[in-house]
C-alpha atoms as a printed R data frame, in Angstrom:
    type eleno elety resid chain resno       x       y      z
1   ATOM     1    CA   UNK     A     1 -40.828 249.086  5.655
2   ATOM     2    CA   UNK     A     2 -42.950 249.882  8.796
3   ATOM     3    CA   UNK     A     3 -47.035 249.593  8.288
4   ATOM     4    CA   UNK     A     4 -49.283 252.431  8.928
5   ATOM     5    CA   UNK     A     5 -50.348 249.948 11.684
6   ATOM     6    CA   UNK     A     6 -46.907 249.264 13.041
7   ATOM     7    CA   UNK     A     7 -45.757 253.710 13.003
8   ATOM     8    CA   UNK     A     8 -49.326 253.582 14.897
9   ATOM     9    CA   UNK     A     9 -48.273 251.487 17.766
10  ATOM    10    CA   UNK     A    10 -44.738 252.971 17.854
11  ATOM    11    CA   UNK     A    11 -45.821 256.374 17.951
12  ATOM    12    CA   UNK     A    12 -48.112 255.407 20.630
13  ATOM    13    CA   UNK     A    13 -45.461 253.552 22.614
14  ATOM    14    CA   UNK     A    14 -43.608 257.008 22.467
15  ATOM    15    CA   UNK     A    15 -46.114 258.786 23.400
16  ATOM    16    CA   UNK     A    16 -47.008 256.881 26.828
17  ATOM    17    CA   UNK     A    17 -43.503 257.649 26.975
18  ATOM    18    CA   UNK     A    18 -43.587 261.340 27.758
19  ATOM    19    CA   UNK     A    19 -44.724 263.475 30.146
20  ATOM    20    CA   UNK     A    20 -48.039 266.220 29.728
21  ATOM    21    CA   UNK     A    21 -45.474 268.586 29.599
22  ATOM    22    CA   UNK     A    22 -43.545 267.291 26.972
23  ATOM    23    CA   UNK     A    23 -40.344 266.833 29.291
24  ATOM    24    CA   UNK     A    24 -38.490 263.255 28.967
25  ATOM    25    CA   UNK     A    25 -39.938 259.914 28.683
26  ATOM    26    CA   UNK     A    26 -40.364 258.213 31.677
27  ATOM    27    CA   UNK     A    27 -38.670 255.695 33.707
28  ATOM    28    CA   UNK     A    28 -40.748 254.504 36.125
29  ATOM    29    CA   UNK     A    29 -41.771 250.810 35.685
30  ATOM    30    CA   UNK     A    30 -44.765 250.833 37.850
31  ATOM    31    CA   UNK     A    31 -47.141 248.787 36.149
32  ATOM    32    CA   UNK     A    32 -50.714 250.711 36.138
33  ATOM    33    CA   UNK     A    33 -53.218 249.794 38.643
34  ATOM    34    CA   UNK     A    34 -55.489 247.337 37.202
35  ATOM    35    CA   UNK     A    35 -53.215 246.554 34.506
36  ATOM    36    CA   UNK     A    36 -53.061 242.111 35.562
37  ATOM    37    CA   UNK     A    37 -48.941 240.900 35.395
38  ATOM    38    CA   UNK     A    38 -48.118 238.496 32.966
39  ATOM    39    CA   UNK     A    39 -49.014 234.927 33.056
40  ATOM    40    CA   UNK     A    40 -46.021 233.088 34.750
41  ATOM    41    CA   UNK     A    41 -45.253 229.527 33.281
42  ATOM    42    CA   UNK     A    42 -46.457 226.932 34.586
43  ATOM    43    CA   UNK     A    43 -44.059 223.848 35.065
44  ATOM    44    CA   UNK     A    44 -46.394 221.151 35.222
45  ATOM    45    CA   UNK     A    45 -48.480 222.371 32.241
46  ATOM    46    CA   UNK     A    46 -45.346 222.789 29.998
47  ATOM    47    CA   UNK     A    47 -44.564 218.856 31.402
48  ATOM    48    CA   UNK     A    48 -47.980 217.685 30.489
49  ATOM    49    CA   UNK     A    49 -47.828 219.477 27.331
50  ATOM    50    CA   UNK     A    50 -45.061 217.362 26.534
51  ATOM    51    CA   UNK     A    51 -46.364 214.127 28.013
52  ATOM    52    CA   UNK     A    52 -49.412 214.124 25.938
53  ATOM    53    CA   UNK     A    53 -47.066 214.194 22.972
54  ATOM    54    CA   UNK     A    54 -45.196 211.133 24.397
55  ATOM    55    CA   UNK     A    55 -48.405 209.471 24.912
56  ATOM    56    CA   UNK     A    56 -49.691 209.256 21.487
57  ATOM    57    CA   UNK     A    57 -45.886 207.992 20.053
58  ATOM    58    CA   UNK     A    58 -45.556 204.766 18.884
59  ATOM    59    CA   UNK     A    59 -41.688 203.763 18.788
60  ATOM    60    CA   UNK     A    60 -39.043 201.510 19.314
61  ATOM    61    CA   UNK     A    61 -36.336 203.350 21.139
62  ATOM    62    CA   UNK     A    62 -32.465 202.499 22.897
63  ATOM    63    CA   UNK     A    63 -31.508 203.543 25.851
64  ATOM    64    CA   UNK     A    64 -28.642 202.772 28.454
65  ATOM    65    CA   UNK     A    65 -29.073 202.870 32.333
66  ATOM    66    CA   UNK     A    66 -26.482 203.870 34.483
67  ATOM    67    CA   UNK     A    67 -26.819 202.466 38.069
68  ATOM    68    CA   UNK     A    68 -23.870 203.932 40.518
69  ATOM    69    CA   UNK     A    69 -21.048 201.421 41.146
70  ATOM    70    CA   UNK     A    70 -22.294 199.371 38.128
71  ATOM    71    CA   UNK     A    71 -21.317 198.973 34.438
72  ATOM    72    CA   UNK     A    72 -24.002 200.207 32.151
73  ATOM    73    CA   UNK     A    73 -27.107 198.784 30.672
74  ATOM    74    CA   UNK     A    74 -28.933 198.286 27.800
75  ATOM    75    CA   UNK     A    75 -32.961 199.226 27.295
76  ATOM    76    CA   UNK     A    76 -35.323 198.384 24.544
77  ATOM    77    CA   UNK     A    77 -38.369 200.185 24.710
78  ATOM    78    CA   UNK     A    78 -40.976 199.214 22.084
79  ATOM    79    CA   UNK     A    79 -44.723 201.163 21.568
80  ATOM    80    CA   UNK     A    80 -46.144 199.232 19.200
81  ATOM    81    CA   UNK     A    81 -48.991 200.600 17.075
82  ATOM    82    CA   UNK     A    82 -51.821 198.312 18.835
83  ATOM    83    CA   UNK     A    83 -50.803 199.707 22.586
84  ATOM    84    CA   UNK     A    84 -49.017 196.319 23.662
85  ATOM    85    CA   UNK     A    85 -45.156 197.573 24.656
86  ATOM    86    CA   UNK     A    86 -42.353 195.252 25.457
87  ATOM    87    CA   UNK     A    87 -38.847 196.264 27.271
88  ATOM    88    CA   UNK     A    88 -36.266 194.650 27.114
89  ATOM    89    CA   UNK     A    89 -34.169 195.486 30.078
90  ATOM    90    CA   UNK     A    90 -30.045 194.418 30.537
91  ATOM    91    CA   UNK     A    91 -29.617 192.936 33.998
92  ATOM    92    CA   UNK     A    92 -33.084 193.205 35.008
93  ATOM    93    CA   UNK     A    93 -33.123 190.133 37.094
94  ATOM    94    CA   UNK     A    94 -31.397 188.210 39.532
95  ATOM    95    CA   UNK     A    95 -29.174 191.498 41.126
96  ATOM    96    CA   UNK     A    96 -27.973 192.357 37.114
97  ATOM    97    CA   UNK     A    97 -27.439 188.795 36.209
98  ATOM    98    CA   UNK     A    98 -30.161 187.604 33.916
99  ATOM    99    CA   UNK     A    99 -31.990 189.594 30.997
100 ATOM   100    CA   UNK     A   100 -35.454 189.983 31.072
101 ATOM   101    CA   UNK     A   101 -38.243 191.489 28.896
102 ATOM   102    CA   UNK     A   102 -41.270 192.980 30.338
103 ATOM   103    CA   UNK     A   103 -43.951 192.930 27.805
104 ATOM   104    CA   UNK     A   104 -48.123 194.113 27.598
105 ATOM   105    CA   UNK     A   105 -50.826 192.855 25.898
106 ATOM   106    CA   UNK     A   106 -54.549 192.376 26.467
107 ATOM   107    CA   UNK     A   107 -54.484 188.795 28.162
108 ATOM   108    CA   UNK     A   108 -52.204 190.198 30.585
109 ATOM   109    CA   UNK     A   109 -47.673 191.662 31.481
110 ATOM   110    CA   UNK     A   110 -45.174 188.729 31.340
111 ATOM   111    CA   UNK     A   111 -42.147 188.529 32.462
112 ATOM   112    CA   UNK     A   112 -39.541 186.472 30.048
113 ATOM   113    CA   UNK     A   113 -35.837 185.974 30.256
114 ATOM   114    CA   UNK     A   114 -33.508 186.736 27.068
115 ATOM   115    CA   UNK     A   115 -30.062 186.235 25.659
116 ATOM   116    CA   UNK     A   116 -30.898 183.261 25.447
117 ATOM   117    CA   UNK     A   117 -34.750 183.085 25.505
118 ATOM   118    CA   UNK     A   118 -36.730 180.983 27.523
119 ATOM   119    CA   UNK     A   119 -40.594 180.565 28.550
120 ATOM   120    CA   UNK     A   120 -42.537 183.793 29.608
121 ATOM   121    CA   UNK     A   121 -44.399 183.936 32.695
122 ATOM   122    CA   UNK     A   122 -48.080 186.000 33.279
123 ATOM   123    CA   UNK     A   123 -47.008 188.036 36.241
124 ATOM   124    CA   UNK     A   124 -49.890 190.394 36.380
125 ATOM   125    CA   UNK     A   125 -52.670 191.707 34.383
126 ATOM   126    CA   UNK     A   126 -52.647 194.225 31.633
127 ATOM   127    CA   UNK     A   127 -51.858 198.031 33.565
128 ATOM   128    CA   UNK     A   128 -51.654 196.128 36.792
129 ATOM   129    CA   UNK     A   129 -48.097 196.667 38.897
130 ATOM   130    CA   UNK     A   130 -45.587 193.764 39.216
131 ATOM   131    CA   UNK     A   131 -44.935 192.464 42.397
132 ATOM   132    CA   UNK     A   132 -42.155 193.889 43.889
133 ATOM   133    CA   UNK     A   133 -40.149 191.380 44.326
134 ATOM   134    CA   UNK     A   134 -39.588 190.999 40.510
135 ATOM   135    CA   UNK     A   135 -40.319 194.736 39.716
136 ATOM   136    CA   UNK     A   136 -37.090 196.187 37.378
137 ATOM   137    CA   UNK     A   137 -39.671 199.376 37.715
138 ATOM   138    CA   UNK     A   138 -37.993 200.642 34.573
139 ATOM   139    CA   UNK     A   139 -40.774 200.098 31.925
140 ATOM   140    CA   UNK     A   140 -43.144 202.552 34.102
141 ATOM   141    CA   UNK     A   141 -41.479 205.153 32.550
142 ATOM   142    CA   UNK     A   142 -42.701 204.589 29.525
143 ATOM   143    CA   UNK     A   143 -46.117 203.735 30.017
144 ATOM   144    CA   UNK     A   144 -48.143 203.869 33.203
145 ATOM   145    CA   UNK     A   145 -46.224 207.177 34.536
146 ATOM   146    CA   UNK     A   146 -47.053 209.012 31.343
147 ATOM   147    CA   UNK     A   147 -51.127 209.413 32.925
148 ATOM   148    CA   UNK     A   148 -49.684 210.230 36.442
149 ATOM   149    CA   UNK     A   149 -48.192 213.135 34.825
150 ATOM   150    CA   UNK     A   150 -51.286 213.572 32.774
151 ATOM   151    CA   UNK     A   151 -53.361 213.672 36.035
152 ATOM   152    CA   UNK     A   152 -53.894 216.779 37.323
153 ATOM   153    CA   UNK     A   153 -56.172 215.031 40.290
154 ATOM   154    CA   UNK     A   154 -52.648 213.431 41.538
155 ATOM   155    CA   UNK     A   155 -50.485 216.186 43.929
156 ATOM   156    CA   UNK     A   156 -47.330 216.574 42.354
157 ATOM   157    CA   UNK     A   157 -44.743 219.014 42.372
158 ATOM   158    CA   UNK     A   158 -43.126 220.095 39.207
159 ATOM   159    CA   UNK     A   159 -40.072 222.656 38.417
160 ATOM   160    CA   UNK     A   160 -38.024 223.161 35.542
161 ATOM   161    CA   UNK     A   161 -34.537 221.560 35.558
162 ATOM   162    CA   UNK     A   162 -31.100 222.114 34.669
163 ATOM   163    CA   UNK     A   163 -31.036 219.695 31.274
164 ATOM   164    CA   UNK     A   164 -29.707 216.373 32.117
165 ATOM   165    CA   UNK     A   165 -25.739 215.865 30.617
166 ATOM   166    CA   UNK     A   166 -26.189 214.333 26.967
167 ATOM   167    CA   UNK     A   167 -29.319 216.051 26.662
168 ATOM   168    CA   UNK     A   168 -30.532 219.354 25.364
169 ATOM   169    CA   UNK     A   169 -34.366 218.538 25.631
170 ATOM   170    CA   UNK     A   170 -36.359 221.041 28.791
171 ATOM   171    CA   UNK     A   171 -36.290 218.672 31.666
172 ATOM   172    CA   UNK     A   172 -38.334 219.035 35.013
173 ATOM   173    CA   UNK     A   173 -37.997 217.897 38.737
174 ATOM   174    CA   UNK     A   174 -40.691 215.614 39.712
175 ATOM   175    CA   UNK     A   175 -42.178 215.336 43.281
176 ATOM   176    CA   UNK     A   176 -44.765 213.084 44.701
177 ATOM   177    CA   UNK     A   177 -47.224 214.631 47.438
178 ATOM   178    CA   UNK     A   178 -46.082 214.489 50.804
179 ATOM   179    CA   UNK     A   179 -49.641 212.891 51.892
180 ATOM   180    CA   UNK     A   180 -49.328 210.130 49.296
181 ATOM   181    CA   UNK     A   181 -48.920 206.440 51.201
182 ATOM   182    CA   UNK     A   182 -48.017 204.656 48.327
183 ATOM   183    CA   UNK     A   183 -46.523 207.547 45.567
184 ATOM   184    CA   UNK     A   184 -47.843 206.624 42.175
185 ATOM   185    CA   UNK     A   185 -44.626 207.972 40.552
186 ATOM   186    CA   UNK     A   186 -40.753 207.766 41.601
187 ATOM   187    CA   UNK     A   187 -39.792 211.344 42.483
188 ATOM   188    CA   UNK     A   188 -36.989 212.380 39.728
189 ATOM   189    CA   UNK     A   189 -36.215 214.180 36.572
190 ATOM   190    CA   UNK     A   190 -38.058 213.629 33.440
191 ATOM   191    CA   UNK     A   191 -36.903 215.214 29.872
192 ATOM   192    CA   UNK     A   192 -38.958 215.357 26.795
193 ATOM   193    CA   UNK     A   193 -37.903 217.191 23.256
194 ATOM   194    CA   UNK     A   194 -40.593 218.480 21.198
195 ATOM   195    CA   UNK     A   195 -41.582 214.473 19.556
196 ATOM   196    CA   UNK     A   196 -43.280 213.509 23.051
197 ATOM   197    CA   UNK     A   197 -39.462 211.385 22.972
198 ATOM   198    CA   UNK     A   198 -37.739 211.054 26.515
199 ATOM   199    CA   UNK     A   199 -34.902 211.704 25.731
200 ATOM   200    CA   UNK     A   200 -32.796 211.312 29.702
201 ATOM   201    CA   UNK     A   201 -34.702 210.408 32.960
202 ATOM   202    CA   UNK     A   202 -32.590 210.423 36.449
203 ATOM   203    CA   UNK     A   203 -34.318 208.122 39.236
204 ATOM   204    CA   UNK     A   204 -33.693 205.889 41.996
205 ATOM   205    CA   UNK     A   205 -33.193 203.223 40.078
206 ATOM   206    CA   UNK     A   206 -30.449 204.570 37.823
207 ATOM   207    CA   UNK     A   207 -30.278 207.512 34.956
208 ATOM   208    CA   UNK     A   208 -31.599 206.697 31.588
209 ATOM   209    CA   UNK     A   209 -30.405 208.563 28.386
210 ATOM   210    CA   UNK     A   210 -31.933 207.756 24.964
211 ATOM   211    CA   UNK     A   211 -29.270 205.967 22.400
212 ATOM   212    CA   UNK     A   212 -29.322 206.215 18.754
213 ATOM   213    CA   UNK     A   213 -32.126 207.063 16.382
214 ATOM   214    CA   UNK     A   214 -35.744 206.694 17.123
215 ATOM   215    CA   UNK     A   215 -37.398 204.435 14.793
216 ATOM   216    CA   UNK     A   216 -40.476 203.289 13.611
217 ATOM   217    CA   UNK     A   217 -42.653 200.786 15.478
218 ATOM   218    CA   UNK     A   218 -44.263 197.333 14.385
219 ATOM   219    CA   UNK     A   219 -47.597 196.842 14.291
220 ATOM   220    CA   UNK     A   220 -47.823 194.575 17.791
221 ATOM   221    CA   UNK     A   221 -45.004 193.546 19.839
222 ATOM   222    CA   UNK     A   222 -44.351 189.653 20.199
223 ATOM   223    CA   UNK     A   223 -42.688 187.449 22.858
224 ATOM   224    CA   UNK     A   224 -40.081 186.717 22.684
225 ATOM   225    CA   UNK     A   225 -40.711 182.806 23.865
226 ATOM   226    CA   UNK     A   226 -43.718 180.474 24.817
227 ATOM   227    CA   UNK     A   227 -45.973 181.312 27.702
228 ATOM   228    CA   UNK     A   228 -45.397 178.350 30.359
229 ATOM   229    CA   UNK     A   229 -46.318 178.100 33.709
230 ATOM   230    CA   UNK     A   230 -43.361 178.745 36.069
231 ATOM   231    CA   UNK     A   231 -41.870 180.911 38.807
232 ATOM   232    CA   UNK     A   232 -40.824 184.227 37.392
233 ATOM   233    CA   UNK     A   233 -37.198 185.190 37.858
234 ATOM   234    CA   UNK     A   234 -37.017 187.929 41.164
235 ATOM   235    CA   UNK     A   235 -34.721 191.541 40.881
236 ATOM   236    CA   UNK     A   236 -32.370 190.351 43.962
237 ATOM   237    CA   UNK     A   237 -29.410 188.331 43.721
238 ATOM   238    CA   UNK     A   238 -30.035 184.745 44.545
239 ATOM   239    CA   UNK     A   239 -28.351 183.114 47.689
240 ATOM   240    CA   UNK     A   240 -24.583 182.324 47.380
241 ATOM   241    CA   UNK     A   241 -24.846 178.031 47.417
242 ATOM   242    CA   UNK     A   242 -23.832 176.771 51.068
243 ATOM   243    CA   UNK     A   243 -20.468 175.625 51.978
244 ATOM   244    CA   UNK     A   244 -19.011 172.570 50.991
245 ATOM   245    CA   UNK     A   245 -18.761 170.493 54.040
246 ATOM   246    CA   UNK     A   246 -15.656 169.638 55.622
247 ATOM   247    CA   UNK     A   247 -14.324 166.177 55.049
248 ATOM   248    CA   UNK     A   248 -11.406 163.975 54.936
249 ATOM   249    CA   UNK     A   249  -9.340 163.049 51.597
250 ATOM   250    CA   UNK     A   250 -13.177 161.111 50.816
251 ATOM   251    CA   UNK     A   251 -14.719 164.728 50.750
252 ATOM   252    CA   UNK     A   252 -16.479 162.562 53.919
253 ATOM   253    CA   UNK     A   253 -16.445 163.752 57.438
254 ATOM   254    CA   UNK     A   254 -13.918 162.096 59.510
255 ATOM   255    CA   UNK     A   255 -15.079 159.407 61.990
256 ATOM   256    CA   UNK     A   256 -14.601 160.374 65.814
257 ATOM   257    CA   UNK     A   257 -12.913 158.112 67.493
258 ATOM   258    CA   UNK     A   258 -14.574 155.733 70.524
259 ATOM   259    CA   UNK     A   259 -13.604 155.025 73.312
């Protein structure tokens, strides 16, 4: 049944329709002057809208990372309820040889190998950056990246994107400004459903696509060894070991003769 209300509005609609003279309605879409266009949407609002969801989840989440030429990996990602996160990344050290967690609390980000476990190492302080040379970089999309994205002081450039295959979540093309020396984010694609859940991410580093169900996350996360002190394990390969020397049946060099 149409409202008073509603036959009002359609009637009107009609009306605007026709001409003084009663002839047909028009066809002109020229919009009136003074009459402002609609508001076009605006990419990195919609992304930020998003990001403030993913901010305020607390989680534990799967994932798998696909790095070209390489079989793929498995992610933990772990928001606990207190702030401290943990992730547990597949082949995150020593060129996809060794496993490594990457974990947050207030005293400070350590670094600790898994499967099997050994003693963490402090390798920076809470929301610092890792140094480089042990960096997996994977774990800033979870955390630090979310306030870059927040931060509408930081020039980025944001566009919707076609959704990432295995996902049906919006996703958007990230860009860092041209003037920035050291970018704070990774250019890429970033995709969020409605939860504030990533849900793919492609990168430099490799394409990330979210695994299984999203559950719910403990209170604090834990380490998964001691803290020790120690070198921390590096994200290159380590040197292949130096040729055996050439020898005799001894494994000896053979004697020159004199004379």
């Amino acid at each position: 049944m149409i409202t008073g209300t509603a036959m009002a509005v359609l009637t009107g609609l009609l009306l605007s329709g026709c001409s003084s003279s009663g002839g047909p309605p028009s066809t002109s879409t020229t919009t009136p002057a003074g009459t402002p266009l609609p508001a076009q949407p605006d990419p990195r609002g919609m992304l930020a809208a998003r990001v403030a969801v993913a901010k305020d989840q607390r989680y534990v989440a799967a994932y798998t990372l696909t790095v070209q030429g390489k079989a793929p990996r498995s992610i933990l990602v772990s928001i606990a309820s207190d702030r401290t996160w943990r992730v547990d990344i597949q082949g995150g050290a020593l060129g996809g040889t060794a496993d490594v967690a990457i974990a947050s609390r207030p005293e400070g980000q350590y670094q600790c190998p898994i499967n099997p476990s050994g003693s963490c190492v402090k390798v920076a302080a809470a929301g610092k950056k890792l140094p480089a040379a042990i960096d997996p970089r994977v774990q800033y999309v979870f955390v630090s990246w979310l306030d870059v994205l927040l931060d509408r002081q930081i020039p980025l450039s944001v566009a919707p994107a076609e959704p990432l295959a295995g996902t049906s979540a919006p996703c958007f093309a990230v860009e860092p400004g041209v003037t920035a020396i050291a970018p704070p984010i990774d250019p890429g694609t970033f995709c969020y459903n409605d939860n504030g859940i990533l849900t793919a991410a492609r990168l430099p580093f490799g394409q990330l696509m979210l695994t299984g169900e999203v559950v719910a996350a403990p209170a604090t996360i834990s380490l998964p060894g001691p803290v020790a002190d120690g070198a921390p394990l590096g994200t290159s390969a380590p040197p292949p070991p130096p040729p055996a020397a050439s020898g005799g049946p001894s494994g000896a060099a053979s004697a020159k003769p004199v004379g």
